[in-house]
Coordinates of C-alpha atoms and ligand atoms in Angstrom, one line a residue:
C1 CA -8.4 0.9 -14.9
G2 CA -6.6 -2.3 -15.8
V3 CA -2.8 -2.7 -15.4
F4 CA -0.5 -5.4 -16.6
G5 CA 3.3 -6.0 -16.5
I6 CA 5.6 -8.7 -17.8
Y7 CA 9.3 -9.6 -17.7
A8 CA 10.2 -12.1 -20.4
P9 CA 13.2 -11.5 -22.7
E10 CA 12.6 -14.6 -24.7
E11 CA 8.9 -13.7 -25.5
D12 CA 7.1 -11.1 -27.6
V13 CA 6.3 -9.0 -24.5
A14 CA 4.2 -6.5 -26.4
K15 CA 1.9 -9.2 -27.8
L16 CA 1.5 -10.8 -24.4
T17 CA 0.7 -7.4 -22.9
Y18 CA -1.8 -6.8 -25.7
F19 CA -3.6 -10.1 -24.8
G20 CA -3.4 -9.3 -21.1
L21 CA -5.1 -5.9 -21.7
Y22 CA -7.7 -7.5 -23.9
A23 CA -8.8 -9.6 -20.8
L24 CA -8.7 -6.4 -18.7
Q25 CA -10.8 -4.3 -21.1
H26 CA -13.8 -4.2 -18.8
R27 CA -11.7 -2.2 -16.3
G28 CA -11.5 0.8 -18.7
Q29 CA -12.6 1.5 -22.3
E30 CA -11.4 5.1 -22.8
S31 CA -7.8 4.6 -23.8
A32 CA -5.2 1.8 -23.9
G33 CA -1.4 1.8 -23.9
I34 CA 1.7 -0.3 -23.9
A35 CA 5.3 0.6 -23.0
T36 CA 8.2 -1.8 -23.7
F37 CA 11.9 -1.5 -22.8
D38 CA 14.7 -2.8 -24.9
G39 CA 17.9 -2.0 -23.0
K40 CA 17.6 1.7 -22.0
Q41 CA 15.3 2.5 -24.9
V42 CA 11.6 2.9 -24.2
H43 CA 8.9 2.3 -26.8
L44 CA 5.4 3.6 -26.2
H45 CA 2.1 3.5 -28.0
K46 CA -1.1 4.8 -26.4
E47 CA -4.4 6.1 -27.9
M48 CA -8.0 6.7 -27.1
G49 CA -10.2 3.7 -27.7
L50 CA -10.5 0.0 -27.0
V51 CA -7.5 -2.3 -27.0
S52 CA -8.5 -3.7 -30.3
Q53 CA -8.8 -0.3 -31.8
V54 CA -5.5 1.1 -30.4
F55 CA -3.2 -1.7 -31.5
N56 CA -2.6 -3.8 -34.7
E57 CA 0.2 -6.2 -35.7
S58 CA 2.5 -3.5 -37.1
I59 CA 2.2 -1.3 -34.0
L60 CA 2.9 -4.3 -31.8
Q61 CA 6.0 -5.2 -33.9
H62 CA 7.5 -1.9 -33.2
L63 CA 7.1 -2.4 -29.4
V64 CA 10.3 -4.5 -29.0
G65 CA 11.9 -5.3 -25.7
Q66 CA 12.4 -7.7 -22.8
L67 CA 9.7 -6.3 -20.5
A68 CA 6.5 -4.3 -20.8
V69 CA 3.7 -2.6 -18.9
G70 CA 0.2 -1.8 -20.2
H71 CA -2.9 0.0 -19.2
T72 CA -6.6 0.3 -20.0
R73 CA -8.1 3.5 -18.7
Y74 CA -11.4 4.9 -17.4
S75 CA -10.9 8.3 -15.9
T76 CA -11.5 9.2 -12.3
T77 CA -9.2 12.2 -12.2
G78 CA -8.1 14.2 -15.3
S79 CA -10.2 14.4 -18.4
S80 CA -10.7 11.8 -21.0
R81 CA -8.0 12.9 -23.4
V82 CA -5.0 11.2 -25.0
V83 CA -2.5 13.1 -23.0
N84 CA -4.0 11.5 -19.9
A85 CA -3.7 8.0 -21.4
Q86 CA -1.2 5.6 -19.8
P87 CA 1.5 4.3 -19.3
A88 CA 3.0 7.6 -18.2
V89 CA 6.6 7.9 -19.3
V90 CA 9.0 10.1 -17.5
A91 CA 12.8 10.5 -18.0
T92 CA 15.2 10.1 -15.1
R93 CA 18.9 10.0 -14.4
L94 CA 18.8 6.2 -14.8
G95 CA 16.7 6.1 -17.9
S96 CA 13.0 6.3 -18.5
L97 CA 10.3 4.8 -16.4
A98 CA 6.8 3.9 -17.6
L99 CA 4.0 3.7 -15.0
A100 CA 0.5 2.3 -15.2
H101 CA -1.9 3.1 -12.3
N102 CA -5.2 1.8 -11.1
G103 CA -6.8 3.7 -8.3
N104 CA -7.1 7.3 -7.3
L105 CA -4.9 9.4 -5.0
V106 CA -6.7 11.7 -2.5
N107 CA -3.8 14.0 -1.7
T108 CA -3.1 15.3 -5.3
E109 CA -3.3 19.0 -4.4
E110 CA -0.5 18.5 -1.8
L111 CA 1.5 16.3 -4.1
R112 CA 1.1 18.7 -7.0
S113 CA 2.4 21.7 -4.9
E114 CA 5.4 19.6 -3.7
L115 CA 6.2 18.6 -7.2
L116 CA 5.9 22.1 -8.6
R117 CA 8.0 23.4 -5.7
R118 CA 10.7 20.9 -6.7
D119 CA 10.7 22.2 -10.2
C120 CA 8.8 19.4 -11.8
N121 CA 7.3 19.9 -15.2
L122 CA 3.7 18.5 -15.1
I123 CA 2.2 18.1 -18.5
T124 CA -1.0 16.3 -17.8
T125 CA -3.6 16.5 -15.1
T126 CA -3.6 13.0 -13.7
D127 CA -2.6 11.7 -10.3
S128 CA -0.9 8.8 -12.1
E129 CA 1.6 11.2 -13.8
M130 CA 2.3 12.8 -10.5
I131 CA 3.4 9.4 -9.1
A132 CA 5.7 8.9 -12.0
H133 CA 7.2 12.4 -11.5
A134 CA 7.6 11.9 -7.8
I135 CA 9.6 8.8 -8.4
A136 CA 11.8 10.6 -11.1
L137 CA 12.5 13.4 -8.6
E138 CA 13.9 11.0 -6.1
I139 CA 15.9 9.1 -8.7
N140 CA 17.4 12.4 -10.0
E141 CA 18.4 13.3 -6.4
G142 CA 20.6 10.2 -6.3
Q143 CA 18.3 7.3 -5.2
D144 CA 18.2 4.0 -7.0
W145 CA 15.0 2.5 -8.6
L146 CA 13.8 0.8 -5.4
E147 CA 14.7 3.4 -2.8
G148 CA 13.5 6.3 -5.0
S149 CA 10.2 4.6 -5.7
I150 CA 9.6 3.7 -2.1
R151 CA 10.3 7.3 -1.0
A152 CA 7.8 8.5 -3.6
F153 CA 5.1 6.0 -2.5
H154 CA 5.3 7.4 1.1
K155 CA 4.2 10.7 -0.4
C156 CA 1.1 9.2 -2.0
L157 CA -2.2 8.9 -0.1
G158 CA -5.1 6.9 -1.6
A159 CA -5.5 3.9 -3.8
F160 CA -2.7 2.8 -6.1
S161 CA -2.0 -0.5 -7.7
L162 CA 0.9 0.1 -10.0
T163 CA 2.9 -1.7 -12.6
I164 CA 6.1 0.2 -13.4
A165 CA 8.7 -0.6 -16.1
T166 CA 12.3 0.5 -15.9
P167 CA 15.3 -0.5 -18.1
E168 CA 16.2 -3.1 -15.5
G169 CA 12.9 -4.7 -14.5
I170 CA 9.3 -4.2 -13.6
M171 CA 7.7 -3.3 -10.3
G172 CA 4.3 -4.3 -8.9
V173 CA 3.1 -2.1 -6.1
R174 CA 0.0 -1.9 -3.9
D175 CA -0.9 0.9 -1.5
P176 CA -0.9 0.1 2.3
N177 CA -4.6 -0.8 2.2
G178 CA -4.5 -2.8 -1.1
I179 CA -7.7 -1.1 -2.2
R180 CA -7.3 -2.1 -5.9
P181 CA -6.3 -5.7 -6.7
L182 CA -3.0 -6.8 -8.3
V183 CA -1.9 -10.4 -8.8
I184 CA 1.3 -12.1 -9.7
G185 CA 1.5 -15.0 -12.2
T186 CA 4.3 -17.2 -13.5
F187 CA 5.0 -18.9 -16.7
G188 CA 7.8 -20.9 -18.3
S189 CA 10.4 -22.8 -16.4
N190 CA 14.2 -22.5 -16.3
P191 CA 14.0 -19.6 -15.8
V192 CA 10.5 -18.9 -14.4
R193 CA 9.1 -15.6 -15.7
Y194 CA 6.7 -13.3 -13.9
V195 CA 3.6 -11.4 -15.0
L196 CA 1.5 -8.8 -13.1
A197 CA -2.2 -8.2 -13.8
S198 CA -5.1 -6.4 -12.1
E199 CA -7.1 -9.7 -12.1
T200 CA -6.4 -13.3 -12.7
C201 CA -8.3 -13.3 -16.0
G202 CA -5.3 -11.3 -17.3
L203 CA -3.1 -14.3 -16.5
D204 CA -5.4 -17.0 -17.8
I205 CA -5.4 -15.4 -21.3
I206 CA -1.7 -15.8 -21.8
G207 CA -1.5 -19.2 -20.0
A208 CA 0.2 -17.9 -16.9
E209 CA -0.3 -19.6 -13.5
Y210 CA -1.7 -17.5 -10.6
L211 CA 1.1 -17.4 -7.9
R212 CA -0.3 -15.0 -5.3
D213 CA -1.6 -11.4 -4.8
V214 CA 0.8 -8.6 -4.4
E215 CA 0.1 -7.8 -0.7
P216 CA -1.1 -4.4 0.6
G217 CA 2.0 -2.3 1.1
E218 CA 4.2 -4.6 -0.9
L219 CA 6.5 -3.9 -3.8
V220 CA 7.7 -6.8 -6.0
W221 CA 10.7 -6.1 -8.1
I222 CA 11.0 -8.5 -11.1
T223 CA 14.3 -8.6 -13.0
E224 CA 16.6 -11.1 -14.7
E225 CA 17.3 -12.4 -11.1
G226 CA 13.7 -13.3 -10.5
L227 CA 11.2 -11.8 -8.0
A228 CA 12.2 -9.9 -4.9
S229 CA 9.6 -8.7 -2.4
F230 CA 9.8 -5.5 -0.2
H231 CA 7.3 -4.4 2.4
W232 CA 7.6 -0.7 2.0
T233 CA 5.2 0.5 4.7
Q234 CA 5.1 -0.1 8.4
K235 CA 1.4 -0.5 8.8
P236 CA -0.4 -2.3 6.0
Q237 CA -4.0 -3.0 6.7
R238 CA -6.0 -4.6 3.9
K239 CA -9.1 -2.8 2.8
L240 CA -9.9 -4.4 -0.5
C241 CA -12.7 -2.6 -2.5
I242 CA -15.8 -4.8 -2.0
F243 CA -17.3 -3.3 -5.1
E244 CA -14.5 -5.0 -7.1
M245 CA -16.0 -8.3 -5.9
I246 CA -19.7 -7.3 -6.3
Y247 CA -19.5 -5.7 -9.7
F248 CA -16.3 -4.4 -11.2
A249 CA -14.0 -7.4 -11.6
R250 CA -14.7 -10.1 -14.1
P251 CA -16.7 -13.1 -12.8
D252 CA -14.0 -15.5 -14.0
S253 CA -11.3 -13.8 -11.9
I254 CA -10.3 -15.4 -8.6
M255 CA -10.4 -13.4 -5.4
E256 CA -10.3 -14.7 -1.9
G257 CA -9.6 -18.2 -3.3
E258 CA -12.8 -18.5 -5.5
S259 CA -14.2 -17.2 -8.7
L260 CA -16.2 -14.1 -8.4
Y261 CA -18.9 -16.0 -10.2
T262 CA -19.2 -18.3 -7.2
Y263 CA -19.1 -15.4 -4.8
R264 CA -21.8 -13.5 -6.7
L265 CA -24.0 -16.7 -6.8
R266 CA -23.8 -16.7 -3.0
L267 CA -24.8 -13.0 -2.8
G268 CA -27.9 -13.9 -4.9
R269 CA -28.7 -16.9 -2.6
R270 CA -28.5 -14.7 0.4
L271 CA -30.7 -12.0 -1.2
A272 CA -33.4 -14.7 -1.9
E273 CA -33.2 -15.6 1.8
E274 CA -33.4 -12.0 3.0
A275 CA -36.0 -10.8 0.5
P276 CA -38.2 -13.6 -0.9
V277 CA -41.0 -12.8 -3.4
E278 CA -43.6 -14.8 -5.3
A279 CA -42.9 -14.8 -9.0
D280 CA -42.8 -16.9 -12.2
I281 CA -39.3 -16.2 -13.4
V282 CA -36.0 -14.7 -12.3
I283 CA -33.9 -12.7 -14.8
G284 CA -30.6 -11.0 -14.4
V285 CA -29.4 -7.7 -15.9
P286 CA -26.5 -8.7 -18.3
D287 CA -23.7 -9.1 -17.6
S288 CA -23.0 -8.1 -14.1
G289 CA -26.4 -9.1 -12.6
I290 CA -26.5 -12.6 -14.0
P291 CA -24.6 -14.7 -11.4
A292 CA -26.6 -13.2 -8.5
A293 CA -29.8 -13.8 -10.5
I294 CA -28.8 -17.5 -10.9
G295 CA -28.1 -17.7 -7.2
F296 CA -31.5 -16.1 -6.4
S297 CA -33.2 -18.7 -8.6
Q298 CA -31.3 -21.6 -7.0
E299 CA -32.3 -20.5 -3.5
S300 CA -35.9 -19.5 -4.2
G301 CA -36.7 -22.3 -6.6
I302 CA -38.1 -19.8 -9.1
P303 CA -36.9 -20.7 -12.6
Y304 CA -34.1 -18.7 -14.1
A305 CA -34.7 -17.3 -17.6
E306 CA -32.9 -15.0 -20.0
G307 CA -35.2 -12.0 -20.4
L308 CA -32.8 -9.4 -21.7
I309 CA -30.3 -9.9 -24.5
K310 CA -27.2 -7.7 -24.5
N311 CA -25.6 -6.5 -27.6
R312 CA -22.0 -7.6 -26.9
Y313 CA -20.5 -5.0 -29.3
V314 CA -21.8 -1.8 -27.6
G315 CA -18.8 -0.3 -26.0
R316 CA -18.0 3.3 -25.4
T317 CA -17.7 4.5 -29.0
F318 CA -16.7 7.9 -30.3
I319 CA -19.7 8.1 -32.5
Q320 CA -22.5 9.5 -30.3
P321 CA -26.0 8.2 -31.0
T322 CA -28.6 10.6 -32.2
Q323 CA -30.9 12.2 -29.6
K324 CA -33.7 10.0 -30.9
M325 CA -31.7 6.9 -30.4
R326 CA -30.7 8.1 -26.9
E327 CA -34.4 8.4 -26.1
A328 CA -34.9 4.8 -27.2
G329 CA -32.6 4.4 -24.3
I330 CA -31.1 1.1 -23.2
R331 CA -32.5 -0.7 -26.2
M332 CA -29.2 -0.1 -27.9
K333 CA -27.6 -2.2 -25.3
L334 CA -30.3 -4.5 -23.8
N335 CA -33.3 -5.8 -25.7
P336 CA -36.1 -7.6 -23.9
L337 CA -37.4 -11.0 -25.0
K338 CA -41.1 -10.4 -25.3
D339 CA -42.1 -14.1 -25.5
V340 CA -40.2 -14.9 -22.3
L341 CA -41.6 -12.0 -20.4
A342 CA -45.2 -11.5 -21.5
G343 CA -47.8 -12.4 -18.9
K344 CA -45.1 -13.2 -16.3
R345 CA -44.4 -12.0 -12.7
I346 CA -40.7 -11.2 -12.9
V347 CA -37.9 -10.9 -10.4
I348 CA -35.1 -8.9 -12.0
V349 CA -31.7 -9.0 -10.2
D350 CA -28.9 -6.6 -10.6
D351 CA -25.7 -6.1 -8.7
S352 CA -26.2 -2.4 -7.8
I353 CA -28.2 0.7 -8.4
V354 CA -26.1 3.8 -8.7
R355 CA -28.1 6.6 -10.3
G356 CA -31.2 4.6 -11.0
T357 CA -31.5 5.6 -14.6
T358 CA -30.7 2.2 -16.1
S359 CA -33.1 0.5 -13.7
R360 CA -36.0 2.8 -14.5
K361 CA -35.6 2.3 -18.2
L362 CA -35.2 -1.4 -17.8
V363 CA -38.4 -1.7 -15.7
K364 CA -40.3 0.2 -18.4
A365 CA -38.9 -2.1 -21.1
L366 CA -40.0 -5.1 -19.1
R367 CA -43.5 -3.7 -18.7
D368 CA -43.7 -2.8 -22.3
A369 CA -42.8 -6.4 -23.1
G370 CA -45.9 -7.6 -21.1
A371 CA -44.5 -8.4 -17.7
T372 CA -47.4 -8.3 -15.2
E373 CA -45.3 -7.6 -12.1
V374 CA -41.7 -6.5 -11.8
H375 CA -39.9 -7.1 -8.5
M376 CA -36.3 -5.8 -8.4
R377 CA -33.7 -7.4 -6.1
I378 CA -30.2 -5.9 -5.7
S379 CA -27.2 -8.0 -4.6
S380 CA -25.5 -5.2 -2.6
P381 CA -26.7 -2.5 -0.2
P382 CA -27.9 1.0 -1.4
V383 CA -25.0 3.1 -2.7
T384 CA -25.2 6.2 -0.6
H385 CA -21.6 7.6 -0.8
P386 CA -19.2 8.5 -3.6
C387 CA -15.9 6.6 -4.1
F388 CA -12.7 8.6 -3.8
Y389 CA -10.5 5.6 -4.5
G390 CA -11.0 4.9 -8.2
I391 CA -14.5 3.7 -9.0
D392 CA -16.6 6.1 -10.9
T393 CA -19.8 6.0 -8.8
D394 CA -20.4 9.7 -9.3
S395 CA -20.9 12.6 -6.9
Q396 CA -23.3 12.1 -4.0
D397 CA -26.1 14.2 -5.5
Q398 CA -26.2 11.8 -8.4
L399 CA -26.7 8.7 -6.2
I400 CA -30.3 7.9 -5.9
A401 CA -30.0 6.2 -2.5
A402 CA -28.3 9.2 -1.0
T403 CA -31.5 11.1 -0.8
K404 CA -34.3 8.5 -1.2
S405 CA -35.5 5.7 0.9
V406 CA -36.0 2.2 -0.6
E407 CA -39.7 2.9 -0.9
E408 CA -39.1 6.2 -2.7
I409 CA -36.7 4.5 -5.1
A410 CA -39.2 1.7 -5.8
K411 CA -41.7 4.4 -6.7
Q412 CA -39.3 6.3 -8.9
I413 CA -38.2 3.3 -10.9
D414 CA -41.7 2.0 -10.9
V415 CA -41.3 -1.5 -9.5
D416 CA -43.9 -3.6 -7.6
S417 CA -41.3 -4.2 -4.9
L418 CA -37.6 -3.5 -4.3
A419 CA -35.1 -5.0 -1.9
Y420 CA -31.4 -4.7 -1.5
L421 CA -29.0 -7.1 0.2
S422 CA -28.2 -6.0 3.7
W423 CA -24.7 -4.8 4.5
E424 CA -24.4 -7.6 7.1
G425 CA -25.6 -10.1 4.6
M426 CA -23.1 -8.9 2.0
L427 CA -20.2 -9.2 4.5
K428 CA -21.4 -12.6 5.7
A429 CA -21.5 -13.9 2.1
T430 CA -18.0 -12.5 1.7
G431 CA -16.9 -14.7 4.6
E432 CA -13.9 -12.8 5.7
D433 CA -13.2 -10.3 8.4
P434 CA -15.4 -7.3 7.5
N435 CA -12.5 -5.1 8.6
S436 CA -10.4 -6.2 5.7
F437 CA -12.7 -4.6 3.1
C438 CA -13.6 -1.1 2.1
S439 CA -17.3 -0.7 1.8
A440 CA -17.4 3.1 2.1
C441 CA -19.8 3.6 -0.8
F442 CA -22.4 1.8 1.3
T443 CA -21.5 3.3 4.7
G444 CA -19.6 6.5 4.3
D445 CA -16.9 5.0 6.5
Y446 CA -13.8 5.9 4.4
P447 CA -10.8 3.8 5.4
I448 CA -8.3 6.3 4.0
P449 CA -9.0 9.9 5.3
V450 CA -10.3 12.0 2.5
P451 CA -9.2 15.7 2.7
E452 CA -12.1 18.1 3.3
M453 CA -11.5 19.9 0.0
V454 CA -11.7 16.7 -2.0
K455 CA -14.7 15.5 0.0
R456 CA -16.5 18.7 -0.8
S457 CA -16.1 18.1 -4.5
K458 CA -18.3 15.0 -4.4
L459 CA -20.4 15.1 -1.2
M460 CA -23.6 17.0 -0.8
Ligands
5GP1 P1 -28.3 2.6 -12.6 O1 -29.6 1.9 -12.4 O2 -27.7 3.1 -11.3 O3 -28.4 3.6 -13.6 O4 -27.3 1.5 -13.2 C1 -27.0 0.4 -12.4 C2 -26.1 -0.4 -13.3 O5 -24.8 0.2 -13.4 C3 -25.8 -1.8 -12.7 O6 -26.1 -2.8 -13.7 C4 -24.3 -1.8 -12.4 O7 -23.8 -3.1 -12.9 C5 -23.8 -0.7 -13.1 N1 -22.8 0.0 -12.3 C6 -22.5 -0.2 -11.0 N2 -21.5 0.6 -10.6 C7 -21.1 1.3 -11.7 C8 -20.1 2.3 -11.9 O8 -19.3 2.7 -11.0 N3 -20.0 2.8 -13.1 C9 -20.8 2.4 -14.1 N4 -20.6 3.0 -15.3 N5 -21.7 1.5 -14.0 C10 -21.9 1.0 -12.8
SF4_2 FE1 -14.8 0.3 -3.5 FE2 -16.9 1.7 -2.6 FE3 -14.6 1.6 -1.2 FE4 -14.7 2.9 -3.6 S1 -15.8 3.4 -1.7 S2 -13.1 1.6 -2.9 S3 -16.1 1.6 -4.7 S4 -15.9 -0.1 -1.6
MG3 MG1 -24.6 -4.1 -14.6

């Protein structure tokens, strides 16, 4: 999911949030929502669909106020329905709160029982709504916004990057491991105003300057007085999701002090060092495989070419294609360039293989287009384990590398050769302390303990 927040009484906060969400659309295409506060009054609009489908000028005009939060959703818990769209709005003794969540809690069963025991009325099925209710319960028992929220966060286990709007200000929060990203931006002067976004591309679009990340285990409270920081947990230890860097976040977002484009180029260069191959051209799988493909080309000296053209307008639509179209498969999204590919030995680079279904269809399309050899190179290690922290990499039985060796996968997707970047190589290219990243989907080494019952739902 994508989250956004802004405090700026002199601006059209709904419109700025709309643009912020537009830049964060890649983080979730199922539903979108914005909540604004004007004094104590909350204004909310959320619907299924893309940001551009959910909002128009007249809807935005009704979302008045001095502060706002917004959300783009893709579901990891709870079904894909409008009741599960965010922000989640809950009434409290001090007025409403509106919460936008990116991540996934692993102790929802425990949390749900506690909330029900304390007479809380849960309407939807998401972990995100539970966080909002947990805060409201504390507030209603006499706590203030900050103390109440912090008490609630202590009851949450898992990944949560949050933006929360209240009548008084907005909060930006990260779990003690900072699994999902969240950044702070500033704009204007006298007074300086603050913005929160999942990624820096959400700041760029509204002309805000990147200030810094919200730290793991930090809460920032942004009000008329400016920004105040609270370290709400004793033992923060950063475990940033490495899959954000490899695949999920936009290439123009800055993480670890550089664009993810530059980072992904380096993954591709290292891949070329680790797994060289003789070929005529290197192509990437649009969009996420392109930077690594360019890096592979730079390191290997094999020319880079565009071999697949992506239809930019294929999102998740509500009109399902016919069965016949589905069989035509990926052509709806990616179309091969026959005159580039015919008669060539091809290296095709992608960022990851999850189920292997896309890869198999792609390879077939390349062969149909006349490629004489197809060598696949993947700029991350085999995905062998499911994610419990908010990336939808499926249950373990769906992951092709969970049960098959690299040779077996090569056979199944019908390539002449297949190689993945090594785990060590990936971390070396990442250049930081390997302990500061989660890479559990490649290793099974989960940094936040996952309860047995939850594990059983996704592990073989
Ligand atoms: P596959 O060959 O596994 O069917 O598809 C691999 C492609 O899916 C890659 O291009 C990769 O960018 C993309 N991908 C990687 N992780 C995820 C994920 O968690 N969800 C979805 N929907 N796609 C993913
Ligand atoms: Fe990211 Fe994988 Fe860890 Fe999930 S398991 S948080 S996708 S690195
Ligand atoms: Mg991709």
